[in-house]
Coordinates of C-alpha atoms in Angstrom, one line a residue:
X280 CA -33.5 -44.9 -37.1
X281 CA -30.7 -42.7 -35.9
X282 CA -30.9 -38.9 -36.2
X283 CA -28.0 -38.8 -38.8
X284 CA -29.8 -41.4 -41.0
X285 CA -33.1 -39.4 -40.7
X286 CA -31.3 -36.3 -41.9
X287 CA -29.8 -38.1 -44.9
X288 CA -33.2 -39.5 -45.9
X289 CA -34.8 -36.1 -45.6
X290 CA -32.1 -34.4 -47.7
X291 CA -32.2 -37.1 -50.3
X292 CA -35.9 -36.4 -50.8
X293 CA -36.5 -34.7 -54.2
X294 CA -39.0 -32.3 -52.6
X295 CA -36.5 -31.2 -49.9
X296 CA -33.7 -30.9 -52.4
X297 CA -35.9 -28.6 -54.5
X298 CA -36.6 -26.4 -51.5
X299 CA -32.9 -26.1 -50.6
X300 CA -32.2 -25.1 -54.2
X301 CA -34.9 -22.6 -54.2
X302 CA -33.6 -21.0 -51.0
X303 CA -30.1 -20.8 -52.4
X304 CA -31.5 -19.3 -55.6
X305 CA -33.4 -16.7 -53.6
X306 CA -30.2 -15.7 -51.8
X307 CA -28.4 -15.4 -55.2
X308 CA -31.2 -13.3 -56.7
X309 CA -31.2 -11.1 -53.6
X310 CA -27.4 -10.5 -54.0
X311 CA -27.8 -9.9 -57.7
X312 CA -30.6 -7.3 -57.1
X313 CA -28.5 -5.6 -54.4
X314 CA -25.5 -5.6 -56.7
X315 CA -27.5 -4.0 -59.5
X316 CA -28.9 -1.4 -57.2
X317 CA -25.4 -0.6 -55.9
X318 CA -24.0 -0.4 -59.4
X319 CA -26.6 2.2 -60.3
X320 CA -25.9 4.2 -57.1
X321 CA -22.2 4.1 -57.7
X322 CA -22.7 5.2 -61.3
X323 CA -24.9 8.0 -60.2
X324 CA -22.4 9.1 -57.5
X325 CA -19.6 9.0 -60.0
X326 CA -21.5 11.0 -62.6
X327 CA -22.6 13.6 -60.0
X328 CA -18.9 14.0 -58.9
X329 CA -17.9 14.4 -62.6
X330 CA -20.4 17.2 -63.1
X331 CA -19.0 18.9 -60.0
X332 CA -15.5 18.5 -61.4
X333 CA -16.6 19.9 -64.8
X334 CA -17.9 23.0 -62.9
X335 CA -14.6 23.2 -61.0
X336 CA -12.6 23.1 -64.3
X337 CA -14.8 25.8 -65.8
X338 CA -14.2 27.9 -62.7
X339 CA -10.5 27.6 -63.2
X340 CA -10.9 28.9 -66.7
X341 CA -12.9 31.9 -65.4
X342 CA -10.6 32.8 -62.5
X343 CA -7.0 31.7 -63.4
X344 CA -6.4 35.1 -65.1
X345 CA -2.9 35.9 -66.5
X346 CA -0.2 33.4 -67.4
X347 CA 2.4 32.9 -64.7
X348 CA 6.1 32.8 -65.4
X349 CA 6.4 29.1 -66.4
X350 CA 3.4 29.3 -68.6
X351 CA 4.8 32.3 -70.4
X352 CA 8.1 30.5 -70.7
X353 CA 6.3 27.5 -72.5
X354 CA 4.3 29.9 -74.7
X355 CA 7.3 32.0 -75.8
X356 CA 9.4 28.9 -76.4
X357 CA 6.7 27.3 -78.5
X358 CA 6.3 30.4 -80.6
X359 CA 9.9 31.1 -81.5
X360 CA 10.4 32.0 -85.2
X361 CA 11.0 28.4 -86.4
X362 CA 10.7 24.8 -85.2
X363 CA 14.4 24.4 -85.5
X364 CA 14.8 27.3 -83.0
X365 CA 12.2 25.7 -80.7
X366 CA 14.2 22.5 -80.8
X367 CA 17.5 24.3 -80.2
X368 CA 16.1 26.2 -77.2
X369 CA 14.2 23.2 -75.8
X370 CA 16.8 22.8 -73.0
X371 CA 15.3 25.9 -71.3
X372 CA 12.1 24.1 -70.3
X373 CA 11.2 20.7 -68.8
X374 CA 9.3 18.9 -71.5
X375 CA 9.8 17.1 -74.8
X376 CA 8.5 18.7 -78.0
X377 CA 4.9 17.5 -78.2
X378 CA 3.5 20.2 -75.8
X379 CA 5.3 23.0 -77.6
X380 CA 3.8 21.8 -80.9
X381 CA 0.3 21.8 -79.3
X382 CA 0.8 25.4 -78.2
X383 CA 2.4 26.5 -81.4
X384 CA -0.5 25.2 -83.6
X385 CA -3.2 26.3 -81.2
X386 CA -1.7 29.8 -81.5
X387 CA -1.5 29.4 -85.3
X388 CA -5.2 28.7 -85.4
X389 CA -5.9 32.1 -83.9
X390 CA -6.4 31.1 -80.3
X391 CA -3.3 32.7 -78.9
X392 CA -4.3 36.3 -78.8
X393 CA -5.8 36.3 -75.3
X394 CA -5.1 34.5 -72.0
X395 CA -8.7 33.3 -72.0
X396 CA -8.4 31.6 -75.4
X397 CA -5.1 30.0 -74.3
X398 CA -6.6 28.7 -71.1
X399 CA -9.3 27.0 -73.1
X400 CA -6.6 24.4 -73.9
X401 CA -6.3 23.7 -70.2
X402 CA -10.1 23.3 -69.8
X403 CA -10.3 20.9 -72.7
X404 CA -7.4 18.8 -71.3
X405 CA -8.8 18.9 -67.8
X406 CA -12.3 17.7 -68.7
X407 CA -10.8 15.1 -71.2
X408 CA -8.6 13.7 -68.4
X409 CA -11.7 13.1 -66.3
X410 CA -13.3 11.3 -69.2
X411 CA -10.2 9.2 -69.8
X412 CA -10.0 8.4 -66.1
X413 CA -13.5 6.9 -66.4
X414 CA -12.5 4.8 -69.4
X415 CA -9.3 3.5 -67.9
X416 CA -10.8 2.4 -64.6
X417 CA -13.8 0.8 -66.3
X418 CA -11.5 -1.0 -68.6
X419 CA -8.9 -2.4 -66.2
X420 CA -10.9 -2.3 -63.0
X421 CA -14.5 -2.9 -64.1
X422 CA -15.7 -0.3 -61.7
X423 CA -16.7 3.3 -61.4
X424 CA -13.6 5.4 -60.7
X425 CA -14.7 6.5 -57.3
X426 CA -11.2 6.5 -55.7
X427 CA -9.6 8.0 -58.7
X428 CA -12.1 10.9 -58.8
X429 CA -11.6 11.4 -55.1
X430 CA -7.8 11.4 -54.8
X431 CA -6.8 12.7 -58.2
X432 CA -9.8 14.3 -59.9
X433 CA -10.6 16.5 -56.9
X434 CA -7.0 17.3 -56.0
X435 CA -6.5 21.1 -55.9
X436 CA -2.9 20.5 -57.0
X437 CA -3.9 18.4 -60.0
X438 CA -6.7 20.8 -61.0
X439 CA -4.5 24.0 -60.8
X440 CA -1.5 22.5 -62.5
X441 CA -3.3 20.2 -64.9
X442 CA -5.3 23.0 -66.4
X443 CA -2.4 25.4 -66.7
X444 CA -0.4 26.1 -69.9
X445 CA 2.1 23.4 -69.0
X446 CA 2.5 19.9 -70.3
X447 CA 1.5 18.1 -67.1
X448 CA -2.3 17.9 -67.9
X449 CA -1.8 16.5 -71.4
X450 CA 1.0 14.2 -70.2
X451 CA -1.2 12.7 -67.5
X452 CA -4.0 12.1 -70.0
X453 CA -1.7 10.3 -72.4
X454 CA -0.1 8.3 -69.6
X455 CA -3.5 7.0 -68.6
X456 CA -4.2 6.0 -72.2
X457 CA -0.9 4.3 -72.3
X458 CA -1.5 2.4 -69.1
X459 CA -4.9 1.0 -70.3
X460 CA -3.5 0.3 -73.8
X461 CA -0.7 -1.9 -72.3
X462 CA -3.2 -3.9 -70.3
X463 CA -5.3 -4.4 -73.4
X464 CA -2.3 -5.9 -75.1
X465 CA -1.7 -8.2 -72.1
X466 CA -5.3 -9.3 -72.2
X467 CA -5.5 -10.0 -75.9
X468 CA -2.7 -8.8 -78.2
X469 CA -4.6 -8.1 -81.4
X470 CA -2.9 -6.0 -84.1
X471 CA -5.2 -3.0 -83.4
X472 CA -4.4 -3.1 -79.7
X473 CA -0.7 -3.4 -80.3
X474 CA -0.7 -0.4 -82.7
X475 CA -2.8 1.6 -80.2
X476 CA -0.5 0.8 -77.3
X477 CA 2.6 1.7 -79.4
X478 CA 1.2 5.1 -80.4
X479 CA 0.0 5.8 -76.8
X480 CA 3.5 4.9 -75.4
X481 CA 5.3 7.1 -77.9
X482 CA 3.2 10.2 -77.6
X483 CA 3.0 9.9 -73.8
X484 CA 6.8 9.9 -73.4
X485 CA 7.0 12.7 -76.0
X486 CA 4.9 14.9 -73.6
X487 CA 6.4 14.2 -70.2
X488 CA 9.8 12.6 -69.4
X489 CA 8.2 11.2 -66.2
X490 CA 6.0 9.0 -68.4
X491 CA 9.0 7.0 -69.6
X492 CA 9.6 5.5 -66.1
X493 CA 5.9 4.8 -65.7
X494 CA 5.8 3.1 -69.1
X495 CA 8.7 0.9 -68.0
X496 CA 6.9 -0.1 -64.8
X497 CA 3.7 -0.9 -66.7
X498 CA 5.5 -2.9 -69.4
X499 CA 7.3 -4.9 -66.8
X500 CA 4.0 -5.6 -65.0
X501 CA 2.6 -6.8 -68.3
X502 CA 5.6 -9.0 -69.0
X503 CA 5.4 -10.7 -65.6
X504 CA 1.8 -11.6 -66.2
X505 CA 2.6 -12.8 -69.7
X506 CA 5.4 -15.0 -68.3
X507 CA 2.9 -16.5 -65.8
X508 CA 0.7 -17.4 -68.8
X509 CA 3.7 -18.5 -70.9
X510 CA 2.5 -16.0 -73.5
X511 CA 5.9 -15.5 -75.2
X512 CA 4.5 -13.5 -78.1
X513 CA 3.0 -11.0 -75.7
X514 CA 6.3 -10.7 -73.9
X515 CA 8.0 -9.8 -77.2
X516 CA 5.3 -7.3 -78.1
X517 CA 5.6 -5.5 -74.8
X518 CA 9.4 -5.4 -75.2
X519 CA 9.0 -4.0 -78.6
X520 CA 6.5 -1.3 -77.5
X521 CA 8.9 -0.1 -74.8
X522 CA 11.9 -0.2 -77.1
X523 CA 10.1 1.9 -79.7
X524 CA 9.1 4.5 -77.1
X525 CA 12.7 4.6 -75.8
X526 CA 14.2 5.1 -79.2
X527 CA 12.0 8.2 -79.8
X528 CA 13.7 9.8 -76.7
X529 CA 17.2 9.3 -78.0
X530 CA 17.3 12.7 -79.7
X531 CA 16.8 14.4 -76.4
X532 CA 20.1 13.1 -75.1
X533 CA 21.9 16.0 -76.8
X534 CA 19.3 18.5 -75.5
X535 CA 19.6 17.3 -71.9
X536 CA 23.4 17.1 -72.1
X537 CA 23.5 20.7 -73.5
X538 CA 21.6 22.0 -70.4
X539 CA 23.8 20.2 -67.9
X540 CA 26.1 23.1 -67.6
X541 CA 23.5 25.3 -66.0
X542 CA 21.2 22.8 -64.4
X543 CA 23.7 22.5 -61.5
X544 CA 22.3 25.9 -60.4
X545 CA 19.2 24.3 -58.7
X546 CA 20.4 20.8 -58.0
X547 CA 20.8 19.8 -54.3
X548 CA 21.7 16.5 -52.6
X549 CA 18.4 14.8 -51.9
X550 CA 17.9 12.0 -49.4
X551 CA 15.1 9.5 -49.9
X552 CA 12.9 11.1 -47.2
X553 CA 12.7 14.3 -49.2
X554 CA 10.6 12.8 -52.0
X555 CA 7.8 11.4 -49.8
X556 CA 7.8 14.6 -47.9
X557 CA 7.2 16.6 -51.1
X558 CA 4.5 14.1 -52.2
X559 CA 2.9 14.8 -48.9
X560 CA 2.9 18.6 -49.8
X561 CA 1.3 17.7 -53.2
X562 CA -1.7 15.9 -51.7
X563 CA -2.1 18.0 -48.6
X564 CA -4.2 20.8 -50.2
X565 CA -7.1 18.2 -50.4
X566 CA -7.3 18.1 -46.6
X567 CA -5.2 17.3 -43.5
X568 CA -6.4 13.7 -43.5
X569 CA -5.8 13.0 -47.2
X570 CA -2.1 12.1 -47.0
X571 CA -2.8 9.4 -44.5
X572 CA -5.7 8.2 -46.7
X573 CA -3.2 7.7 -49.6
X574 CA -0.9 5.7 -47.3
X575 CA -3.9 3.7 -46.0
X576 CA -5.0 2.8 -49.5
X577 CA -1.5 1.9 -50.6
X578 CA -1.3 -0.6 -47.7
X579 CA -4.8 -2.0 -48.5
X580 CA -4.0 -2.4 -52.2
X581 CA -0.7 -4.3 -51.5
X582 CA -2.5 -6.6 -49.0
X583 CA -5.4 -7.2 -51.5
X584 CA -2.9 -8.1 -54.3
X585 CA -0.9 -10.3 -51.9
X586 CA -4.1 -12.2 -51.0
X587 CA -5.1 -12.6 -54.6
X588 CA -1.7 -13.8 -55.7
X589 CA -0.9 -16.1 -52.8
X590 CA -4.3 -17.3 -52.0
X591 CA -5.7 -20.7 -52.8
X592 CA -5.6 -21.1 -56.6
X593 CA -8.7 -22.0 -58.6
X594 CA -9.7 -21.5 -62.2
X595 CA -12.5 -19.0 -61.4
X596 CA -10.1 -16.4 -60.0
X597 CA -7.2 -16.9 -62.4
X598 CA -8.1 -13.6 -64.2
X599 CA -8.1 -11.8 -60.9
X600 CA -4.8 -13.3 -59.9
X601 CA -3.2 -12.1 -63.2
X602 CA -4.7 -8.6 -62.6
X603 CA -3.3 -8.5 -59.1
X604 CA 0.2 -9.5 -60.4
X605 CA 0.0 -6.7 -63.0
X606 CA -1.2 -4.2 -60.4
X607 CA 1.3 -4.9 -57.7
X608 CA 4.3 -5.1 -60.0
X609 CA 3.4 -1.9 -61.9
X610 CA 2.6 -0.1 -58.6
X611 CA 5.7 -1.0 -56.7
X612 CA 8.0 -0.6 -59.7
X613 CA 6.3 2.7 -60.7
X614 CA 6.9 4.2 -57.2
X615 CA 10.5 3.0 -57.1
X616 CA 11.4 4.2 -60.6
X617 CA 9.6 7.6 -60.1
X618 CA 11.5 8.1 -56.9
X619 CA 14.8 7.1 -58.5
X620 CA 14.1 9.5 -61.4
X621 CA 13.6 12.4 -59.0
X622 CA 16.6 11.4 -56.9
X623 CA 18.8 11.4 -60.0
X624 CA 17.2 14.7 -61.1
X625 CA 18.0 16.2 -57.6
X626 CA 15.8 19.3 -58.1
X627 CA 14.0 21.1 -55.2
X628 CA 10.8 19.6 -56.5
X629 CA 7.5 21.5 -56.4
X630 CA 4.1 19.8 -55.9
X631 CA 3.4 19.6 -59.6
X632 CA 6.3 17.2 -60.0
X633 CA 4.1 14.5 -58.4
X634 CA 0.8 14.8 -60.1
X635 CA 1.7 12.2 -62.7
X636 CA 2.4 9.7 -59.9
X637 CA -0.8 10.7 -58.2
X638 CA -2.9 9.8 -61.2
X639 CA -0.9 6.5 -61.7
X640 CA -1.5 5.4 -58.1
X641 CA -5.1 6.5 -58.0
X642 CA -6.1 4.3 -61.0
X643 CA -4.4 1.2 -59.5
X644 CA -6.1 1.9 -56.1
X645 CA -9.4 1.9 -57.8
X646 CA -8.8 -1.3 -59.9
X647 CA -7.1 -3.3 -57.1
X648 CA -9.6 -2.6 -54.4
X649 CA -12.4 -3.6 -56.8
X650 CA -10.9 -7.1 -57.0
X651 CA -12.0 -7.8 -53.4
X652 CA -15.1 -5.7 -53.0
X653 CA -17.0 -6.2 -56.3
X654 CA -18.8 -9.3 -55.0
X655 CA -19.2 -8.2 -51.3
X656 CA -22.3 -6.0 -50.8
X657 CA -21.3 -4.5 -47.4
X658 CA -17.8 -3.6 -48.6
X659 CA -19.2 -1.9 -51.6
X660 CA -21.6 0.1 -49.4
X661 CA -18.7 1.0 -47.2
X662 CA -16.6 2.1 -50.2
X663 CA -19.5 4.2 -51.5
X664 CA -20.1 5.9 -48.1
X665 CA -16.3 6.5 -47.8
X666 CA -16.4 8.2 -51.3
X667 CA -19.4 10.4 -50.5
X668 CA -18.0 11.6 -47.1
X669 CA -14.5 12.5 -48.5
X670 CA -15.8 13.9 -51.7
X671 CA -17.9 16.4 -49.8
X672 CA -14.9 17.4 -47.7
X673 CA -12.4 17.6 -50.6
X674 CA -14.7 19.3 -53.1
X675 CA -14.8 22.5 -50.9
X676 CA -11.0 22.7 -51.1
X677 CA -11.1 22.0 -54.9
X678 CA -13.6 24.8 -55.4
X679 CA -11.6 27.3 -53.4
X680 CA -8.5 26.4 -55.4
X681 CA -10.4 27.0 -58.6
X682 CA -11.0 30.6 -57.6
X683 CA -7.3 31.5 -57.3
X684 CA -5.5 33.7 -59.8
X685 CA -2.3 32.2 -61.2
X686 CA -0.4 35.5 -60.8
X687 CA -1.0 39.2 -60.3
X688 CA 1.9 40.3 -62.5
X689 CA -0.6 41.6 -65.1
X690 CA -2.3 43.8 -62.4
X691 CA 1.1 45.2 -61.4
X692 CA 2.0 45.9 -65.1
X693 CA -1.3 47.7 -65.6
X694 CA -0.8 49.7 -62.4
X695 CA 2.6 50.8 -63.5
X696 CA 1.4 51.8 -67.0
X697 CA -1.1 54.1 -65.3
X698 CA 1.1 55.8 -62.7
X699 CA 4.8 55.4 -63.6
X700 CA 6.5 58.3 -65.5
X701 CA 8.7 57.6 -68.5
X702 CA 11.7 59.0 -66.5
X703 CA 11.2 56.6 -63.6
X704 CA 12.7 53.2 -63.3
X705 CA 10.9 49.8 -62.7
X706 CA 13.0 47.2 -60.9
X707 CA 11.8 43.6 -60.8
X708 CA 13.0 41.6 -57.7
X709 CA 14.2 39.0 -58.5
X710 CA 14.9 38.3 -62.2
X711 CA 12.4 35.5 -62.9
X712 CA 9.2 37.6 -63.3
X713 CA 10.9 39.2 -66.3
X714 CA 9.3 36.9 -68.9
X715 CA 5.7 37.4 -67.7
X716 CA 6.2 41.2 -67.0
X717 CA 7.5 41.6 -70.6
X718 CA 4.2 40.0 -71.8
X719 CA 1.9 42.3 -69.9
X720 CA 3.8 45.6 -69.6
X721 CA 3.3 48.0 -72.5
X722 CA 4.3 51.3 -70.9
X723 CA 7.1 53.7 -71.6
X724 CA 8.9 53.5 -68.3
X725 CA 12.2 51.5 -68.6
X726 CA 12.5 48.4 -66.5
X727 CA 15.3 46.1 -65.3
X728 CA 15.6 42.9 -63.3
X729 CA 18.0 42.0 -60.5
X730 CA 20.4 41.0 -62.0
X731 CA 20.0 42.6 -65.4
X732 CA 20.1 40.0 -68.3
X733 CA 19.7 40.4 -72.0
X734 CA 16.9 37.9 -72.8
X735 CA 13.6 37.7 -71.0
X736 CA 11.6 35.7 -73.5
X737 CA 12.4 32.5 -71.6
X738 CA 14.2 31.5 -68.4
X739 CA 17.9 31.8 -69.4
X740 CA 19.6 30.1 -66.5
X741 CA 22.8 30.1 -68.5
X742 CA 22.9 33.9 -68.3
X743 CA 22.2 33.7 -64.6
X744 CA 25.1 31.4 -64.3
X745 CA 27.4 33.9 -66.0
X746 CA 26.1 36.6 -63.6
X747 CA 26.9 34.3 -60.6
X748 CA 30.5 34.2 -61.9
X749 CA 30.9 38.0 -62.0
X750 CA 32.5 39.9 -59.0
X751 CA 29.8 42.7 -59.2
X752 CA 26.8 41.2 -61.0
X753 CA 24.2 43.8 -60.0
X754 CA 26.3 47.0 -60.0
X755 CA 24.7 48.2 -63.2
X756 CA 21.3 48.0 -61.6
X757 CA 22.5 49.7 -58.4
X758 CA 24.0 52.6 -60.5
X759 CA 20.8 53.0 -62.5
X760 CA 18.7 53.1 -59.2
X761 CA 21.0 55.8 -57.7
X762 CA 20.9 57.9 -60.9
X763 CA 17.1 57.8 -61.1
X764 CA 16.7 58.8 -57.4
X765 CA 19.4 61.5 -57.6
X766 CA 17.6 63.1 -60.6
X767 CA 14.4 63.4 -58.6
X768 CA 12.5 60.5 -60.3
X769 CA 10.9 57.4 -58.7
X770 CA 12.0 53.8 -58.5
X771 CA 9.2 51.2 -58.6
X772 CA 10.0 47.9 -56.9
X773 CA 7.9 45.0 -58.2
X774 CA 8.3 41.5 -56.9
X775 CA 9.5 40.2 -53.5
X776 CA 11.8 42.8 -51.9
X777 CA 13.6 41.6 -48.8
X778 CA 13.6 44.7 -46.6
X779 CA 16.0 44.8 -43.7
X780 CA 15.4 46.4 -40.3
X781 CA 19.1 46.7 -39.6
X782 CA 21.7 49.1 -41.1
X783 CA 24.3 46.3 -41.4
X784 CA 25.2 45.7 -45.0
X785 CA 24.2 42.2 -46.4
X786 CA 26.8 39.6 -47.2
X787 CA 28.2 39.6 -50.7
X788 CA 28.8 36.1 -52.0
X789 CA 32.0 35.6 -54.0
X790 CA 31.9 34.6 -57.6
X791 CA 30.5 31.1 -58.0
X792 CA 31.5 28.4 -57.4
X793 CA 34.0 29.7 -54.9
X794 CA 31.5 30.7 -52.2
X795 CA 30.1 28.5 -49.5
X796 CA 26.9 27.9 -51.6
X797 CA 28.8 26.6 -54.6
X798 CA 26.6 26.8 -57.7
X799 CA 23.3 27.0 -55.9
X800 CA 21.3 29.8 -57.7
X801 CA 18.8 30.4 -54.9
X802 CA 21.5 31.6 -52.5
X803 CA 22.8 34.1 -55.0
X804 CA 19.3 35.3 -55.9
X805 CA 18.6 36.1 -52.2
X806 CA 21.9 37.8 -51.8
X807 CA 21.3 40.0 -54.8
X808 CA 17.8 40.9 -53.5
X809 CA 19.2 41.9 -50.1
X810 CA 22.0 44.0 -51.7
X811 CA 19.6 45.8 -54.0
X812 CA 17.0 46.6 -51.4
X813 CA 19.7 47.7 -48.9
X814 CA 21.1 50.2 -51.4
X815 CA 17.6 51.6 -52.0
X816 CA 16.9 51.9 -48.3
X817 CA 20.2 53.7 -47.8
X818 CA 19.7 56.3 -50.6
X819 CA 15.9 56.8 -50.8
X820 CA 14.0 59.2 -48.6
X821 CA 10.8 57.2 -48.5
X822 CA 9.7 53.7 -49.4
X823 CA 6.0 52.9 -49.4
X824 CA 3.9 50.0 -50.5
X825 CA 1.5 50.7 -53.4
X826 CA -1.9 49.1 -52.7
X827 CA -3.2 46.6 -55.2
X828 CA -6.9 45.6 -55.8
X829 CA -6.7 41.9 -56.4
X830 CA -10.4 40.9 -56.2
X831 CA -9.6 37.3 -55.6
X832 CA -6.8 35.3 -53.9
X833 CA -3.5 34.9 -55.8
X834 CA -1.2 31.8 -56.0
X835 CA 1.3 32.5 -53.2
X836 CA 4.2 31.6 -55.4
X837 CA 3.2 34.4 -57.9
X838 CA 1.7 37.0 -55.5
X839 CA 4.0 39.9 -56.1
X840 CA 4.1 43.3 -54.3
X841 CA 4.7 46.8 -55.5
X842 CA 6.7 49.5 -53.7
X843 CA 7.6 53.0 -54.5
X844 CA 11.0 54.5 -53.6
X845 CA 11.4 58.3 -53.9
X846 CA 13.6 61.1 -52.8
X847 CA 17.4 61.2 -52.5
X848 CA 19.7 61.0 -49.6
X849 CA 23.5 60.6 -49.8
X850 CA 24.7 57.1 -49.2
X851 CA 25.5 55.9 -45.7
X852 CA 23.8 59.0 -44.2
X853 CA 22.1 57.1 -41.4
X854 CA 18.6 57.3 -43.0
X855 CA 18.2 53.5 -43.2
X856 CA 15.5 53.2 -40.7
X857 CA 13.6 56.2 -42.1
X858 CA 13.6 54.6 -45.5
X859 CA 11.7 51.5 -44.4
X860 CA 9.0 53.4 -42.6

């Protein structure tokens, strides 16, 4: 009997077949046991990270302190005398109406009397966003949100801005709900799911304009999957959901058009490299390696989806293939549309412009990677170890960010109330701290901004535009400074004075848009600051910095200084260098 025939006889034996089946069963049981153990460890790691995040959000509440200028702008706008006035002045902020209604009714409930009570809103939204992050990733990815917690949850940028009195935190929460709701419709378009998705889509775009492009990306992803399934009813439902949300934004066309006349003040020509560079700035506070981690995960996710979509088809992985289609279409289109949105906007974007995209990407990173690692024990162990190592590294930065004050304008206001005389003059350099200074300063000393404008309740860029068109826009402020010093009183400089070490007069820009900077407001603001400080250096005998006791670090964008100018010397007397000592 040949060896091959002997093998066939042995394998055909019932006893041997039973042993082979038992061995295979043991391996399956072993994998199942390991999978269950890993699932418990992953759950424990995610819950522990969540507890740390809750502590971080509470720390933000305890340390954020006073409201910075954009928060004050939101609050003042929300609490104008009537809703019609709120709507009419909506052009002077960056959000649809929902966030202003939240602030208005939170204040009406009696929680607007103190900064702490107002910041409780941010705490509630921050913790709720973490909870929604869990629900969304579990729902669309069937896994613990390890990557989402790591990249977005622990992000210092997302924590600081998401918990502020701006619409970003609530907008991200609603965007995550919208994302999951659209996928639920794609899976099984029951009436309840369709209604939930429609509501989530509408309220998400009514909180953040960015959400409209992310909604479009997710709807297109769902439509592509539905076309693959020949689910024509679902295609129609998704088109309807997107259409309803778009219709609710139509009233803002007039508001946005109304603000076009002054939005040219901070628009610049952007190339496509500007936006990824700014995204880099948004994720960098988590650590020097984190931007590259984002890029690495993006490449991995695209490769995973490519493998799932173009791999050998079989009935068992059809659901994973459809998920991969949804993920990759939504992901690529979301990045493209978000970039296009910012390119059309053409603002000098700050890091908080990107946190919605960060949350969007992080959820897809979680869900897509789980498609390939969920049944591979070693890969899951590697993912867990990767999470633990980076969470330890990032959490330190997150905790430090949570200890930062949003501004020190309240401390400066309190200092001036205590030491400034009613015959003195307070000058804010530049004009934009005016809204927050007006909230916190209750003294009798008169104050002005450079340039002087009539309304400091909200950021009136239309008034700044008018100043830019004047030949001598800050002459009123300069005359007031000279009169105060000449009469023997003091001038207090609060903000960011640009002192000069040379006696050469600064350049005066011609009325806009005839100067080399066109309508760019930043260039005019710097020019006005230099002119004001130069005049003070020329006619004041002494300029000294007033020490401030901060107690904790302050957000660099809102860390203002306080200087005292006193004594009078005739203009152009050669005392310039002495004034800066």
